[in-house]
Short mmCIF file of C-alpha atoms in Angstrom, two decimals:
data_model
loop_
_atom_site.label_atom_id
_atom_site.label_comp_id
_atom_site.label_asym_id
_atom_site.label_seq_id
_atom_site.Cartn_x
_atom_site.Cartn_y
_atom_site.Cartn_z
CA MET A 1 -13.17 -5.48 21.88
CA GLN A 2 -10.24 -8.04 21.90
CA PRO A 3 -7.21 -7.25 19.99
CA ALA A 4 -7.15 -9.69 16.84
CA GLU A 5 -3.90 -11.40 17.94
CA GLU A 6 -5.92 -12.84 21.04
CA ARG A 7 -9.02 -13.55 18.99
CA ASN A 8 -7.10 -15.61 17.02
CA GLN A 9 -6.29 -17.80 19.73
CA GLU A 10 -9.35 -18.91 20.01
CA ALA A 11 -11.43 -18.89 16.48
CA LEU A 12 -11.22 -21.86 14.29
CA PRO A 13 -9.85 -20.89 10.93
CA VAL A 14 -11.94 -20.72 7.79
CA GLY A 15 -9.45 -23.26 6.03
CA ALA A 16 -5.98 -24.43 5.86
CA LEU A 17 -3.96 -21.30 4.99
CA GLY A 18 -2.17 -21.11 1.89
CA ILE A 19 -0.18 -17.85 0.57
CA ILE A 20 0.69 -17.51 -2.99
CA ALA A 21 3.15 -14.72 -3.68
CA LEU A 22 3.55 -14.01 -7.48
CA ASP A 23 7.23 -13.33 -8.54
CA SER A 24 6.14 -9.36 -8.16
CA CYS A 25 5.55 -9.94 -4.52
CA ARG A 26 8.10 -12.37 -3.68
CA GLU A 27 10.08 -10.54 -0.87
CA LEU A 28 7.02 -9.36 0.83
CA GLY A 29 5.31 -12.77 0.73
CA GLU A 30 8.39 -14.54 2.52
CA LYS A 31 8.54 -11.65 5.10
CA ILE A 32 4.86 -12.28 5.73
CA ASN A 33 5.25 -16.14 5.68
CA ARG A 34 7.97 -15.82 8.48
CA TYR A 35 5.74 -13.68 10.83
CA ILE A 36 2.83 -16.07 10.37
CA VAL A 37 5.04 -19.49 10.97
CA LYS A 38 6.47 -17.84 14.17
CA TRP A 39 3.10 -16.77 15.65
CA ARG A 40 1.49 -20.08 14.87
CA THR A 41 4.29 -22.08 16.10
CA ASP A 42 4.32 -20.00 19.33
CA ARG A 43 0.52 -19.77 19.64
CA GLN A 44 -1.28 -21.78 22.17
CA HIS A 45 -4.53 -22.11 20.56
CA ALA A 46 -7.94 -22.91 22.56
CA HIS A 47 -8.70 -25.73 19.88
CA GLN A 48 -5.47 -27.18 19.26
CA GLU A 49 -6.74 -30.90 19.55
CA SER A 50 -9.38 -29.98 16.98
CA PRO A 51 -8.83 -31.92 13.74
CA GLN A 52 -9.35 -28.76 12.10
CA LEU A 53 -5.96 -27.44 13.42
CA MET A 54 -3.86 -30.70 12.00
CA GLU A 55 -2.12 -28.20 9.66
CA TYR A 56 -2.46 -25.34 11.61
CA ALA A 57 1.32 -24.83 12.76
CA ARG A 58 3.65 -25.48 9.82
CA ASP A 59 7.22 -24.41 8.84
CA ASN A 60 5.94 -22.79 5.37
CA TYR A 61 2.58 -21.34 4.27
CA LEU A 62 3.75 -20.04 0.65
CA LEU A 63 2.62 -22.39 -2.19
CA LYS A 64 4.92 -23.23 -5.10
CA THR A 65 3.65 -21.69 -8.20
CA SER A 66 5.10 -20.20 -11.68
CA VAL A 67 4.04 -18.66 -14.75
CA PRO A 68 6.36 -19.74 -17.36
CA ARG A 69 6.19 -18.01 -20.84
CA PHE A 70 6.40 -19.26 -24.29
CA GLY A 71 8.81 -17.71 -26.96
CA THR A 72 5.94 -15.71 -28.22
CA GLY A 73 5.34 -14.07 -24.72
CA GLU A 74 2.26 -15.95 -24.16
CA ALA A 75 2.06 -17.44 -20.60
CA LYS A 76 0.45 -19.93 -18.27
CA GLY A 77 -0.16 -20.27 -14.68
CA VAL A 78 0.90 -23.44 -12.74
CA ILE A 79 0.23 -24.37 -9.06
CA TYR A 80 2.38 -27.19 -7.90
CA ASP A 81 0.92 -27.52 -4.27
CA SER A 82 -2.76 -28.80 -3.55
CA VAL A 83 -4.81 -26.20 -2.77
CA ARG A 84 -8.30 -28.33 -2.31
CA GLY A 85 -10.18 -26.75 0.63
CA ASP A 86 -7.46 -23.90 1.21
CA ASP A 87 -8.07 -20.33 2.31
CA LEU A 88 -6.08 -18.69 -0.20
CA TYR A 89 -4.21 -15.28 -0.26
CA ILE A 90 -2.60 -13.92 -3.34
CA LEU A 91 -0.22 -11.02 -3.26
CA VAL A 92 0.61 -9.19 -6.46
CA ASP A 93 2.54 -5.89 -6.92
CA VAL A 94 1.36 -4.60 -10.37
CA CYS A 95 3.97 -1.73 -10.18
CA ASN A 96 7.09 -4.26 -10.16
CA TYR A 97 8.79 -3.23 -13.57
CA SER A 98 11.96 -5.00 -12.35
CA ILE A 99 10.70 -8.59 -13.57
CA THR A 100 11.37 -9.20 -17.30
CA TYR A 101 10.55 -11.90 -19.97
CA THR A 102 11.71 -12.67 -23.44
CA MET A 103 9.37 -12.38 -26.37
CA ASN A 104 10.74 -13.23 -29.97
CA GLY A 105 14.36 -12.78 -28.46
CA ILE A 106 13.48 -9.48 -27.34
CA VAL A 107 13.60 -8.72 -23.49
CA ASN A 108 10.55 -6.70 -21.99
CA HIS A 109 9.86 -5.45 -18.69
CA MET A 110 6.52 -6.62 -17.14
CA SER A 111 3.98 -3.88 -17.13
CA PRO A 112 0.74 -3.66 -14.83
CA ASP A 113 -1.12 -5.19 -17.63
CA ASP A 114 1.35 -8.25 -17.70
CA HIS A 115 1.10 -8.62 -13.84
CA PHE A 116 -2.80 -8.63 -13.52
CA ASN A 117 -3.05 -11.28 -16.32
CA ASP A 118 -0.79 -13.42 -14.24
CA LEU A 119 -2.79 -13.16 -11.42
CA LYS A 120 -5.68 -14.22 -13.46
CA ARG A 121 -3.82 -17.08 -14.84
CA ILE A 122 -2.97 -18.17 -11.09
CA ILE A 123 -6.83 -17.72 -10.17
CA ALA A 124 -7.61 -19.79 -13.13
CA ALA A 125 -5.05 -22.63 -12.22
CA ILE A 126 -6.83 -22.99 -8.89
CA GLY A 127 -9.64 -24.36 -10.57
CA GLY A 128 -12.42 -23.72 -8.08
CA LYS A 129 -10.93 -26.37 -5.69
CA ALA A 130 -9.95 -23.59 -2.94
CA ARG A 131 -12.34 -22.73 -0.20
CA ARG A 132 -12.01 -18.99 -0.50
CA ILE A 133 -9.66 -16.65 -2.46
CA SER A 134 -8.53 -13.42 -1.28
CA VAL A 135 -6.58 -11.08 -3.36
CA ILE A 136 -4.18 -8.57 -1.62
CA MET A 137 -3.09 -5.87 -4.38
CA PRO A 138 -1.21 -2.96 -2.50
CA PHE A 139 -1.19 -0.79 -5.39
CA LEU A 140 -4.79 -1.19 -7.16
CA TYR A 141 -4.40 -1.87 -10.72
CA GLU A 142 -5.82 0.72 -12.92
CA SER A 143 -7.02 2.91 -9.79
CA ARG A 144 -6.04 6.08 -11.53
CA GLN A 145 -8.72 5.19 -14.23
CA HIS A 146 -11.41 4.93 -11.73
CA LYS A 147 -14.05 7.31 -13.28
CA ARG A 148 -15.57 8.15 -16.64
CA SER A 149 -15.52 11.94 -17.70
CA GLN A 150 -15.80 11.31 -21.54
CA ARG A 151 -16.26 8.46 -23.81
CA GLU A 152 -13.18 6.37 -22.05
CA SER A 153 -13.04 2.89 -20.34
CA LEU A 154 -13.39 2.23 -16.72
CA ASP A 155 -10.51 0.02 -16.49
CA CYS A 156 -10.39 -0.27 -12.59
CA ALA A 157 -14.09 -1.25 -12.20
CA ILE A 158 -13.98 -3.75 -15.02
CA ALA A 159 -10.83 -5.46 -13.56
CA LEU A 160 -12.53 -5.88 -10.17
CA GLN A 161 -15.57 -7.22 -11.80
CA GLU A 162 -13.18 -9.85 -13.51
CA LEU A 163 -11.52 -10.72 -10.11
CA VAL A 164 -14.74 -11.31 -8.44
CA ASN A 165 -16.64 -13.08 -11.38
CA MET A 166 -13.23 -15.62 -11.39
CA GLY A 167 -14.36 -16.48 -7.75
CA VAL A 168 -12.41 -13.83 -5.58
CA GLU A 169 -14.16 -13.02 -2.45
CA ASN A 170 -12.20 -10.24 -0.96
CA ILE A 171 -9.81 -7.69 -2.35
CA ILE A 172 -7.43 -5.74 0.04
CA THR A 173 -5.45 -2.62 -0.88
CA PHE A 174 -3.97 0.24 0.13
CA ASP A 175 -4.75 4.03 -0.07
CA ALA A 176 -7.11 3.34 -3.20
CA HIS A 177 -6.98 6.44 -5.34
CA ASP A 178 -10.61 6.82 -5.05
CA PRO A 179 -12.25 4.34 -2.46
CA ARG A 180 -15.60 4.69 -4.24
CA VAL A 181 -14.48 2.29 -7.17
CA GLN A 182 -15.80 -0.56 -4.84
CA ASN A 183 -19.11 0.34 -5.80
CA SER A 184 -18.37 -1.98 -9.03
CA ILE A 185 -18.72 -4.69 -6.74
CA PRO A 186 -20.98 -4.06 -4.00
CA LEU A 187 -21.56 -7.72 -2.76
CA HIS A 188 -17.91 -8.37 -2.28
CA GLY A 189 -15.30 -7.58 0.02
CA PHE A 190 -13.34 -4.62 -0.50
CA GLU A 191 -10.87 -2.97 1.85
CA THR A 192 -8.60 0.01 1.39
CA ILE A 193 -5.89 0.67 4.35
CA GLN A 194 -4.34 3.88 5.02
CA PRO A 195 -0.58 3.16 6.67
CA VAL A 196 -0.87 6.33 8.72
CA TYR A 197 0.44 4.22 11.75
CA GLN A 198 3.63 3.10 9.81
CA PHE A 199 4.08 6.62 8.72
CA ILE A 200 4.09 8.03 12.09
CA LYS A 201 6.41 5.43 13.27
CA GLY A 202 8.66 6.21 10.41
CA LEU A 203 8.67 10.03 10.93
CA PHE A 204 10.36 9.48 14.72
CA ARG A 205 13.05 7.23 12.65
CA ALA A 206 13.77 9.79 10.29
CA ALA A 207 13.83 12.51 13.00
CA PRO A 208 14.05 11.27 16.48
CA ASP A 209 13.46 14.90 17.76
CA PHE A 210 10.09 14.95 15.57
CA CYS A 211 7.63 16.94 17.60
CA ILE A 212 3.95 16.86 17.48
CA SER A 213 2.59 20.08 18.66
CA PRO A 214 0.08 22.51 16.99
CA ASP A 215 2.56 25.30 17.44
CA ARG A 216 5.51 23.00 15.63
CA LEU A 217 3.86 20.73 13.09
CA MET A 218 1.41 21.07 10.39
CA ILE A 219 -0.10 18.38 7.89
CA ILE A 220 -0.05 19.18 4.13
CA SER A 221 -2.30 17.90 1.48
CA PRO A 222 -0.71 18.50 -2.02
CA ASP A 223 -3.74 18.44 -3.82
CA GLU A 224 -7.57 18.25 -3.26
CA GLY A 225 -7.66 14.64 -3.94
CA ALA A 226 -5.21 13.83 -0.97
CA ALA A 227 -7.17 16.06 1.64
CA GLY A 228 -8.94 13.18 3.23
CA ARG A 229 -5.67 11.57 4.18
CA ALA A 230 -4.24 14.66 5.42
CA VAL A 231 -7.30 15.39 7.59
CA TYR A 232 -7.49 12.07 9.03
CA MET A 233 -3.59 12.22 10.13
CA ALA A 234 -4.06 15.86 11.38
CA ASN A 235 -6.79 14.78 13.53
CA VAL A 236 -5.14 11.61 14.80
CA LEU A 237 -2.22 13.74 15.88
CA GLY A 238 -4.26 16.96 16.90
CA VAL A 239 -2.41 19.54 14.73
CA ASP A 240 -3.47 21.78 11.75
CA MET A 241 -3.66 20.69 7.98
CA GLY A 242 -3.34 22.87 5.06
CA MET A 243 -3.75 22.15 1.25
CA PHE A 244 -2.68 23.13 -2.10
CA TYR A 245 -5.12 22.91 -5.15
CA LYS A 246 -3.72 22.83 -8.50
CA ARG A 247 -4.47 25.49 -10.80
CA ARG A 248 -4.57 23.96 -14.23
CA ASP A 249 -4.80 25.53 -18.03
CA TYR A 250 -7.83 23.72 -19.46
CA THR A 251 -7.04 25.38 -22.82
CA ARG A 252 -4.38 22.83 -23.40
CA ILE A 253 -3.77 18.92 -22.90
CA VAL A 254 -0.30 17.58 -22.19
CA ASN A 255 0.48 13.88 -22.05
CA GLY A 256 -3.48 13.35 -21.70
CA ARG A 257 -3.96 15.81 -18.96
CA ASN A 258 -4.46 19.77 -18.59
CA PRO A 259 -1.13 21.05 -17.42
CA ILE A 260 -0.61 22.61 -13.99
CA VAL A 261 -0.08 26.19 -13.94
CA ALA A 262 0.54 26.91 -10.31
CA HIS A 263 -0.07 25.24 -6.72
CA GLU A 264 -2.08 27.49 -4.63
CA PHE A 265 -1.94 26.98 -0.78
CA LEU A 266 -4.87 27.32 1.90
CA GLY A 267 -4.32 27.09 5.24
CA ALA A 268 -2.78 28.53 8.43
CA ASN A 269 0.65 30.18 8.60
CA VAL A 270 3.74 27.53 7.92
CA ALA A 271 6.55 29.60 9.00
CA GLY A 272 9.03 27.96 11.15
CA LYS A 273 6.86 24.72 11.42
CA ASP A 274 7.64 21.29 10.27
CA VAL A 275 5.46 20.02 7.68
CA VAL A 276 4.54 16.42 6.57
CA ILE A 277 3.24 16.32 3.08
CA ILE A 278 1.25 13.25 2.67
CA ASP A 279 0.06 11.53 -0.45
CA ASP A 280 -1.06 8.43 -1.98
CA MET A 281 1.74 7.98 -4.52
CA ILE A 282 4.74 9.44 -6.11
CA SER A 283 4.90 9.31 -9.74
CA SER A 284 7.47 11.59 -11.53
CA GLY A 285 7.64 13.66 -8.23
CA ASP A 286 7.32 17.10 -10.23
CA SER A 287 4.01 18.06 -8.10
CA VAL A 288 5.51 16.77 -4.73
CA LEU A 289 8.59 18.46 -5.27
CA GLU A 290 6.63 21.94 -6.35
CA VAL A 291 4.59 21.92 -3.16
CA ALA A 292 8.02 21.51 -1.09
CA ARG A 293 9.60 24.58 -3.06
CA GLU A 294 6.36 26.69 -2.21
CA LEU A 295 6.35 25.45 1.40
CA LYS A 296 9.93 26.82 1.63
CA ARG A 297 8.97 30.04 0.15
CA LEU A 298 6.51 30.17 2.92
CA ASN A 299 9.37 29.77 5.39
CA ALA A 300 8.50 26.33 6.55
CA ASN A 301 11.00 24.41 8.60
CA ARG A 302 11.59 20.57 7.95
CA ILE A 303 9.58 19.14 5.28
CA PHE A 304 8.77 15.44 5.31
CA ILE A 305 7.36 13.73 2.45
CA CYS A 306 5.10 10.70 2.94
CA SER A 307 3.71 8.57 0.26
CA THR A 308 2.19 5.03 0.37
CA PHE A 309 3.69 4.15 -3.19
CA GLY A 310 7.08 5.57 -4.37
CA LEU A 311 6.92 4.81 -8.17
CA PHE A 312 9.61 7.46 -9.21
CA THR A 313 8.64 6.99 -12.92
CA ASN A 314 11.47 9.50 -14.09
CA GLY A 315 14.01 8.38 -11.66
CA LEU A 316 15.50 9.78 -8.56
CA GLU A 317 17.79 12.63 -9.73
CA LYS A 318 15.34 15.48 -9.21
CA PHE A 319 15.02 14.20 -5.61
CA ASP A 320 18.79 14.05 -5.06
CA LYS A 321 19.08 17.58 -6.37
CA ALA A 322 16.05 18.74 -4.18
CA TYR A 323 17.63 17.22 -1.11
CA GLU A 324 21.21 19.08 -1.79
CA GLU A 325 19.18 22.06 -2.06
CA GLY A 326 17.63 21.56 1.26
CA LEU A 327 14.00 21.46 -0.25
CA PHE A 328 13.36 18.45 2.27
CA TYR A 329 14.35 16.56 5.17
CA ALA A 330 13.24 12.76 4.74
CA LEU A 331 11.35 10.90 2.30
CA LEU A 332 9.22 8.08 3.54
CA THR A 333 7.48 5.23 1.21
CA THR A 334 6.48 1.64 1.79
CA ASN A 335 7.64 -1.60 0.70
CA LEU A 336 4.14 -2.35 -1.02
CA VAL A 337 5.80 -1.72 -4.28
CA TYR A 338 9.09 -2.38 -5.66
CA GLN A 339 11.84 -0.33 -4.36
CA THR A 340 15.12 0.00 -6.20
CA PRO A 341 18.40 -0.65 -4.54
CA GLN A 342 19.41 3.11 -5.32
CA LEU A 343 16.33 4.10 -3.44
CA LEU A 344 17.15 2.28 -0.58
CA SER A 345 20.56 3.59 -0.76
CA LYS A 346 19.74 7.30 -0.35
CA PRO A 347 20.48 9.19 2.87
CA TYR A 348 17.19 11.00 2.89
CA TYR A 349 14.96 7.86 2.45
CA THR A 350 13.24 5.90 5.59
CA GLY A 351 11.37 2.70 4.49
CA CYS A 352 8.00 1.74 6.13
CA ASP A 353 7.88 -2.15 6.40
CA LEU A 354 3.98 -3.26 6.18
CA SER A 355 4.87 -7.10 6.20
CA LYS A 356 3.85 -7.57 9.87
CA PHE A 357 0.67 -5.68 9.37
CA LEU A 358 -0.18 -7.72 6.28
CA ALA A 359 0.55 -11.00 8.09
CA LEU A 360 -1.88 -9.87 10.75
CA ILE A 361 -4.43 -9.11 8.23
CA ILE A 362 -4.11 -12.43 6.75
CA ASP A 363 -3.83 -14.35 10.04
CA THR A 364 -6.98 -12.55 11.10
CA LEU A 365 -9.19 -13.06 7.91
CA ASN A 366 -7.96 -16.96 7.93
CA HIS A 367 -9.68 -17.17 11.50
CA ASP A 368 -12.59 -15.15 10.06
CA GLY A 369 -12.19 -12.29 12.57
CA SER A 370 -12.93 -8.73 12.51
CA MET A 371 -10.74 -6.34 10.67
CA SER A 372 -12.06 -3.29 12.48
CA ASP A 373 -9.25 -2.77 15.06
CA LEU A 374 -6.92 -3.16 12.00
CA LEU A 375 -8.51 -0.59 9.78
CA SER A 376 -8.60 1.93 12.47
CA PRO A 377 -5.23 2.14 14.09
CA MET A 378 -6.02 4.74 16.46
CA ASP A 379 -5.15 2.72 19.51
CA ARG A 380 -1.90 1.56 18.27
CA ILE A 381 -0.78 5.21 17.30
CA THR A 382 -1.94 6.10 20.99
CA ARG A 383 0.24 3.43 22.40
CA PHE A 384 3.15 4.27 20.43
CA LEU A 385 2.94 7.98 21.11
CA ALA A 386 2.51 7.23 24.73
CA LYS A 387 5.95 5.45 24.73
CA LYS A 388 7.39 8.65 23.23
CA GLY A 389 5.85 10.65 26.21
CA ILE A 390 3.30 12.25 23.94
CA VAL A 391 -0.21 12.58 24.70
CA VAL A 392 -2.33 13.68 21.88
CA LYS A 393 -5.13 16.00 22.92
CA GLU A 394 -8.62 15.66 21.49
#
């Protein structure tokens, strides 16, 4: 199979490319735009004389939009550029709480609900004039409310259905809490991507002497829900994995959940080994630090924490303290959600930039290309490790 980069030189685009980066994703959108501008400026397309490629190479693919608000807090979506016949990609970060708005003279930080409603406003402003609409929502809105266990709302499924009913054809997300939520929109495109390749590169940046060997490395799942991620990464690297399960007190409910009594470890001996704890998100951080503490009690060597989404809802103080205690060696998250300047300045933090990968996804989909080789990064991982002189045994 040809790499996506080569296929994109031969296939005609679905329509003129347009990228809408909402305020929550402005910086990420600008990085993506720069990559695509460079690729298409340098690319020698096989059909470059075709009328369909008149607007193929441009100096900007970002469309000008805004979501102004009235004094009551109500808003409207406005698009200032033409979108007729365009293949549109809308980026939104529903976790970006740094954006504020004024309501009745009071400053409010935007919630995920606010960001999702702004997304719908922009889709409504398109008014059905685009050829195709795809939404790139790295952190899937309401993804932790994906199933019903009592009389409660199914927010994630309802949100997905709202989007496709408004004309969205493809929804691209990362590390969905439970990918089975896509069953709510079975006739539409839904892709959930795991940034394992970017984490592996980040681990070597955090520790140049990082060693991939069954005798010196182990991948750890902090709970049963993240086991699939750990199994995949362990199999890709050819090392062992272990997992914790959360023993809960089902006689009490605290903050809407049964409190965790203890983390019980299942797996081989971790003594003397580097370990990588991999999960989809860090919320408060209590669980992942408790797992790290337990691994240290089991005499693990260096502990690397990898999480797609670093939310840090209770701040970074506990991570600062844990790092000073030697509880973990490095913390890796992606730029798919808002990163505070404080986080970026921490000595233990290593960021994993997904902008180039997202640009490649957009460029490939605009050419109606297959994403199979993008969704399965095994070839890229193998090539990267080969440059490090590492051959992974099957």
